[in-house]
Coordinates of C-alpha atoms in Angstrom, one line a residue:
M64 CA 3.9 43.8 -44.5
S65 CA 1.6 46.0 -46.7
S66 CA -2.0 46.7 -45.9
A67 CA -3.0 44.6 -48.9
D68 CA -1.2 41.6 -47.4
D69 CA -2.8 42.2 -44.0
V70 CA -6.2 42.2 -45.6
L71 CA -5.4 39.0 -47.5
T72 CA -4.1 37.3 -44.3
L73 CA -7.1 38.4 -42.3
S74 CA -9.5 37.2 -45.0
N75 CA -7.8 33.8 -45.1
E76 CA -8.1 33.5 -41.2
T77 CA -11.8 34.4 -41.4
V78 CA -12.4 31.8 -44.1
G79 CA -10.5 29.3 -42.2
N80 CA -12.4 30.0 -38.9
S81 CA -15.7 30.0 -40.9
T82 CA -14.8 26.5 -42.3
F83 CA -13.8 25.3 -38.9
F84 CA -16.9 26.5 -37.2
A85 CA -19.1 25.1 -39.9
Y86 CA -17.4 21.7 -39.6
L87 CA -17.7 21.9 -35.8
G88 CA -21.3 22.8 -36.1
Q89 CA -22.1 19.9 -38.4
Y90 CA -20.3 17.6 -35.9
I91 CA -22.1 18.9 -33.0
D92 CA -25.4 18.7 -34.8
L93 CA -24.7 15.1 -35.8
D94 CA -23.5 14.2 -32.4
Y95 CA -26.6 15.7 -30.9
S96 CA -28.8 13.9 -33.3
I97 CA -27.2 10.6 -32.4
W98 CA -27.5 11.4 -28.7
L99 CA -31.1 12.5 -29.0
S100 CA -32.0 9.3 -31.0
R101 CA -30.4 7.1 -28.5
L102 CA -32.1 9.1 -25.6
L103 CA -35.6 8.9 -27.2
T104 CA -35.5 5.4 -28.9
P105 CA -36.0 3.5 -25.5
V106 CA -38.9 6.1 -24.6
L107 CA -40.6 5.4 -28.0
V108 CA -40.2 1.7 -27.9
T109 CA -41.4 1.7 -24.4
F110 CA -44.7 3.5 -25.3
L111 CA -45.1 1.6 -28.6
L112 CA -44.8 -1.9 -27.2
P113 CA -48.3 -1.9 -25.6
C114 CA -49.6 -1.2 -29.2
A115 CA -48.2 -4.7 -30.2
F116 CA -50.7 -6.3 -27.7
V117 CA -53.5 -4.1 -29.0
L118 CA -52.6 -5.2 -32.5
L119 CA -52.8 -8.9 -31.4
I120 CA -56.2 -8.3 -29.9
Y121 CA -57.3 -6.8 -33.2
C122 CA -55.8 -9.7 -35.2
T123 CA -57.9 -11.9 -33.0
I124 CA -61.0 -9.9 -33.8
S125 CA -60.2 -9.8 -37.4
F126 CA -59.9 -13.5 -37.5
L127 CA -63.2 -14.1 -35.7
Y128 CA -65.0 -11.7 -38.2
I129 CA -63.5 -13.8 -41.1
Y130 CA -64.4 -16.9 -39.4
K131 CA -67.9 -15.8 -39.0
L132 CA -68.1 -14.5 -42.6
H133 CA -67.3 -17.9 -44.0
S134 CA -69.4 -19.9 -41.4
R135 CA -71.5 -21.5 -44.1
F136 CA -68.5 -23.0 -45.9
I137 CA -66.9 -24.1 -42.6
L138 CA -70.1 -25.8 -41.4
Q139 CA -70.2 -27.6 -44.8
V140 CA -66.7 -29.0 -44.4
Y141 CA -67.6 -30.2 -40.8
N142 CA -70.8 -31.9 -41.9
E143 CA -73.3 -29.2 -41.1
G144 CA -72.9 -28.7 -37.4
D145 CA -71.4 -31.9 -35.9
F146 CA -69.4 -29.5 -33.7
D147 CA -69.9 -26.4 -31.7
F148 CA -69.2 -23.6 -34.3
W149 CA -67.4 -21.2 -32.0
D150 CA -65.5 -23.8 -30.1
V151 CA -63.2 -24.2 -33.2
A152 CA -62.6 -20.4 -33.3
R153 CA -61.8 -20.4 -29.5
T154 CA -59.4 -23.2 -29.9
L155 CA -57.4 -21.4 -32.7
V156 CA -57.5 -18.2 -30.6
A157 CA -56.4 -20.0 -27.4
V158 CA -53.4 -21.6 -29.4
V159 CA -52.2 -18.2 -30.6
W160 CA -52.4 -16.5 -27.1
D161 CA -51.0 -19.4 -25.2
A162 CA -48.0 -19.5 -27.7
H163 CA -47.6 -15.7 -27.3
G164 CA -47.6 -15.9 -23.5
W165 CA -45.1 -18.8 -23.5
I166 CA -42.7 -17.1 -26.0
F167 CA -42.9 -13.5 -24.8
H168 CA -43.3 -14.1 -21.0
G169 CA -42.4 -17.7 -20.3
Y170 CA -45.9 -17.9 -19.0
E171 CA -46.6 -20.6 -16.3
V172 CA -49.6 -21.4 -14.1
C173 CA -48.9 -22.8 -10.6
G174 CA -51.6 -24.3 -8.4
M175 CA -53.8 -25.5 -11.3
E176 CA -54.8 -28.4 -9.1
N177 CA -56.9 -25.8 -7.1
L178 CA -59.3 -25.3 -10.1
P179 CA -62.2 -27.9 -10.1
E180 CA -62.3 -30.3 -13.1
T181 CA -66.0 -29.7 -13.2
G182 CA -68.5 -27.4 -11.6
P183 CA -68.4 -23.7 -10.8
A184 CA -65.6 -21.6 -9.5
L185 CA -65.3 -17.9 -9.0
I186 CA -61.8 -16.7 -9.8
I187 CA -60.9 -13.4 -8.1
Y188 CA -57.7 -11.8 -9.4
Y189 CA -55.6 -8.7 -9.1
H190 CA -55.9 -6.4 -12.1
G191 CA -52.6 -5.2 -13.7
A192 CA -52.2 -2.1 -15.9
I193 CA -53.3 -4.4 -18.7
P194 CA -54.9 -7.8 -17.8
I195 CA -52.8 -9.6 -20.3
D196 CA -52.3 -12.4 -17.7
M197 CA -56.1 -13.0 -17.8
Y198 CA -55.9 -13.6 -21.7
Y199 CA -53.0 -16.1 -21.2
F200 CA -54.7 -17.8 -18.3
T201 CA -58.0 -18.2 -20.1
A202 CA -56.2 -19.6 -23.2
R203 CA -54.1 -22.0 -21.1
I204 CA -57.2 -23.4 -19.1
Y205 CA -59.2 -23.8 -22.3
L206 CA -56.5 -25.8 -23.9
K207 CA -55.6 -27.8 -20.8
R208 CA -59.1 -28.3 -19.2
Q209 CA -61.4 -27.7 -22.2
R210 CA -63.3 -25.2 -20.1
L211 CA -64.0 -21.6 -20.9
I212 CA -63.7 -19.0 -18.2
Y213 CA -66.4 -16.4 -18.4
T214 CA -65.1 -12.9 -17.6
V215 CA -66.5 -9.7 -16.1
G216 CA -65.3 -6.7 -18.2
D217 CA -65.8 -3.0 -17.7
R218 CA -68.7 -1.4 -19.6
F219 CA -66.4 1.0 -21.4
L220 CA -65.0 -2.0 -23.5
N221 CA -68.3 -2.1 -25.4
K222 CA -67.5 1.3 -26.9
V223 CA -64.2 -0.2 -28.4
P224 CA -64.7 -1.0 -32.2
G225 CA -64.9 -4.8 -32.8
W226 CA -65.0 -5.7 -29.1
K227 CA -68.6 -7.0 -29.1
L228 CA -67.7 -10.0 -31.3
L229 CA -64.7 -10.9 -29.2
A230 CA -66.9 -10.5 -26.1
R231 CA -69.6 -12.7 -27.4
V232 CA -67.2 -15.5 -28.5
M233 CA -65.0 -15.4 -25.3
K234 CA -68.0 -14.7 -23.0
I235 CA -66.9 -11.3 -21.6
S236 CA -69.6 -9.1 -20.3
P237 CA -70.1 -6.2 -17.6
G238 CA -72.4 -8.6 -15.6
T239 CA -74.8 -8.0 -12.7
V240 CA -74.8 -9.8 -9.4
Q241 CA -77.8 -11.9 -10.8
S242 CA -76.3 -12.6 -14.2
C243 CA -72.9 -13.5 -12.7
A244 CA -74.6 -15.9 -10.1
S245 CA -76.6 -17.4 -13.0
V246 CA -73.3 -18.2 -14.9
L247 CA -72.0 -19.9 -11.8
R248 CA -75.1 -21.9 -11.1
D249 CA -74.9 -23.3 -14.6
G250 CA -71.6 -24.9 -13.7
N251 CA -69.2 -22.5 -15.3
M252 CA -66.1 -20.7 -14.1
L253 CA -66.2 -16.9 -13.8
S254 CA -63.4 -14.5 -13.2
I255 CA -63.8 -11.0 -11.7
A256 CA -61.2 -8.3 -10.8
P257 CA -62.8 -6.3 -7.9
G258 CA -60.3 -3.4 -8.5
G259 CA -61.4 -3.1 -12.1
V260 CA -60.1 -0.2 -14.2
Y261 CA -59.3 1.9 -11.1
E262 CA -56.8 -0.7 -9.8
A263 CA -55.4 -1.0 -13.4
Q264 CA -54.8 2.7 -13.7
F265 CA -53.6 3.6 -10.3
G266 CA -52.0 0.5 -8.9
D267 CA -48.2 0.4 -8.8
S268 CA -45.2 -1.8 -8.2
N269 CA -46.0 -2.1 -4.5
Y270 CA -49.1 -4.3 -5.6
E271 CA -51.7 -2.9 -3.1
L272 CA -55.2 -3.9 -3.6
L273 CA -57.4 -0.9 -4.6
W274 CA -60.9 -2.4 -4.3
R275 CA -62.5 0.6 -2.7
Q276 CA -65.0 -1.4 -0.6
R277 CA -66.4 -3.2 -3.5
V278 CA -68.4 -6.3 -2.4
G279 CA -70.3 -7.2 -5.6
F280 CA -68.1 -10.3 -6.2
A281 CA -68.7 -11.5 -2.6
K282 CA -72.5 -11.2 -3.2
V283 CA -72.2 -13.2 -6.4
A284 CA -70.3 -15.9 -4.5
I285 CA -72.8 -16.1 -1.7
E286 CA -75.8 -16.2 -4.0
S287 CA -74.4 -18.9 -6.2
K288 CA -72.7 -20.8 -3.3
A289 CA -69.6 -21.2 -5.6
P290 CA -66.1 -21.6 -4.2
I291 CA -63.7 -18.7 -4.7
I292 CA -60.2 -19.2 -6.2
P293 CA -57.8 -16.4 -5.4
M294 CA -55.4 -15.6 -8.2
F295 CA -52.4 -13.4 -8.6
T296 CA -49.8 -13.2 -11.5
E297 CA -46.2 -12.6 -10.5
N298 CA -44.4 -9.5 -12.1
L299 CA -47.6 -8.4 -13.7
R300 CA -46.7 -4.7 -13.0
E301 CA -43.4 -5.1 -14.5
G302 CA -44.8 -6.1 -17.8
F303 CA -46.9 -3.0 -18.0
R304 CA -47.0 0.1 -15.9
S305 CA -49.0 3.3 -15.7
V306 CA -47.1 6.6 -16.0
G307 CA -46.2 7.8 -12.5
L308 CA -46.6 11.6 -13.1
A309 CA -49.6 13.7 -12.0
K310 CA -51.4 10.9 -10.3
R311 CA -53.9 13.1 -8.5
L312 CA -54.8 14.8 -11.7
F313 CA -55.5 11.6 -13.4
I314 CA -57.6 10.3 -10.5
R315 CA -59.7 13.4 -10.7
L316 CA -60.1 13.0 -14.4
Y317 CA -60.9 9.3 -14.2
N318 CA -63.6 10.0 -11.6
A319 CA -65.1 12.5 -13.9
V320 CA -65.2 10.5 -17.1
R321 CA -65.0 6.9 -15.8
F322 CA -62.7 5.9 -18.6
P323 CA -59.0 5.0 -18.7
V324 CA -57.1 8.2 -19.1
R325 CA -53.7 7.4 -17.6
P326 CA -51.0 6.6 -20.2
I327 CA -49.6 3.1 -20.0
Y328 CA -46.0 2.0 -21.0
G329 CA -44.2 -1.2 -21.2
G330 CA -44.6 -4.5 -23.0
F331 CA -41.4 -5.8 -21.3
P332 CA -40.7 -9.6 -21.8
V333 CA -40.6 -10.2 -18.1
K334 CA -41.5 -13.5 -16.4
F335 CA -45.3 -14.0 -15.8
R336 CA -46.2 -16.7 -13.4
T337 CA -49.9 -17.0 -12.3
H338 CA -50.5 -18.4 -8.9
L339 CA -53.8 -20.0 -7.8
G340 CA -54.6 -20.0 -4.1
T341 CA -56.5 -22.6 -2.0
P342 CA -60.2 -22.5 -2.7
I343 CA -62.3 -20.6 -0.3
P344 CA -65.6 -22.6 0.1
Y345 CA -69.1 -21.2 0.5
D346 CA -69.8 -20.2 4.1
P347 CA -73.4 -19.0 4.9
A348 CA -72.1 -17.4 8.1
L349 CA -70.0 -14.8 6.2
S350 CA -71.5 -11.6 5.2
P351 CA -70.4 -9.9 1.8
E352 CA -68.0 -7.6 3.8
D353 CA -66.5 -10.4 5.8
L354 CA -66.0 -12.5 2.6
Q355 CA -64.4 -9.6 0.7
E356 CA -61.9 -9.2 3.7
K357 CA -61.2 -12.9 3.6
V358 CA -60.6 -13.1 -0.2
A359 CA -58.5 -9.8 -0.1
Y360 CA -56.3 -11.4 2.6
A361 CA -55.8 -14.6 0.5
I362 CA -54.6 -12.6 -2.5
E363 CA -52.4 -10.5 -0.4
E364 CA -50.9 -13.6 1.0
L365 CA -50.2 -14.8 -2.6
I366 CA -48.6 -11.3 -3.3
N367 CA -46.4 -11.5 -0.2
K368 CA -45.2 -15.1 -0.9
H369 CA -44.5 -14.8 -4.5
Q370 CA -43.9 -11.1 -5.5
R371 CA -40.8 -9.0 -5.1
I372 CA -42.0 -5.7 -3.5
P373 CA -41.5 -3.1 -4.8
G374 CA -41.5 -4.8 -8.3
S375 CA -38.3 -4.5 -10.4
I376 CA -38.3 -4.7 -14.2
F377 CA -34.6 -5.7 -14.3
H378 CA -35.2 -8.5 -11.8
A379 CA -38.4 -9.6 -13.4
L380 CA -36.5 -9.9 -16.7
L381 CA -33.8 -12.1 -14.8
D382 CA -36.6 -14.3 -13.6
R383 CA -36.9 -15.6 -17.2
F384 CA -33.5 -17.3 -16.6
I385 CA -33.1 -17.5 -12.9
S386 CA -36.0 -18.9 -10.7
P387 CA -36.4 -16.5 -7.7
K388 CA -35.8 -18.0 -4.2
P389 CA -38.9 -18.6 -2.2
K390 CA -39.5 -16.0 0.6
A391 CA -38.9 -17.1 4.1
G392 CA -42.0 -18.0 6.2

């Protein structure tokens, strides 16, 4: 074979190899892109789902602003004030949130008979990564009992745009011992999560109470002489969770800024079931510290009785279809 033929053969082989490697490269790039999209899609969805609940909150706020803006026309339709203006708005908001809880989480309340039909009650509850259960619970009680639950919220919420109107309508405020006791003395129901934002940020699927010696709620109960209703929502940590990495760093940062800094992911449609414990009556013999321990023990009993520990997102999803077996004892 001549040198010209050798050069031509080598050239054809080079072109063929280049075509093959170009095709292979495109295939690998395409396969890698598919693999990467499949890998990252669950991650993106997991972190975007909480935004859906934030969006629902802002839809609620937007509705309240529109309702307020057209108050004059609404009052004219309803004969100039023959009803409580904000009660209509609360009812519509409660309907939306109750429907969302039922559809998305199969939301239930067990032990509703422990809530008084009238008179004061201090509801003490475990704080999840997002207290979505308290929104559902408030809506359900408002519709079923026609009673609004006043709520103690963290001060940082007042810095959230639009929050003040929602807080005004739904009776959410930071509260002091005196103001909370006054709410109860007026015959209302009031809810407090002693763990607050700290428990929300740094609790996990083991459902340990992170109250850090807080006794403010106990002082409220003693001053108002109101009964305490312990409350816990099953699978709450499986609906939303805090990122598990760099916990110590986030604790130090939180202690410095006193603002939620730990990322939250989730929004999983797991089963939510709120359990209300037996009322704890006023006992003048108990100090705030003793009462705090008694209430903490009551909530821990609810957790131990009704919650799978550690929590499992997979099993919590199954709970939508299969009722969990009651624990022995």
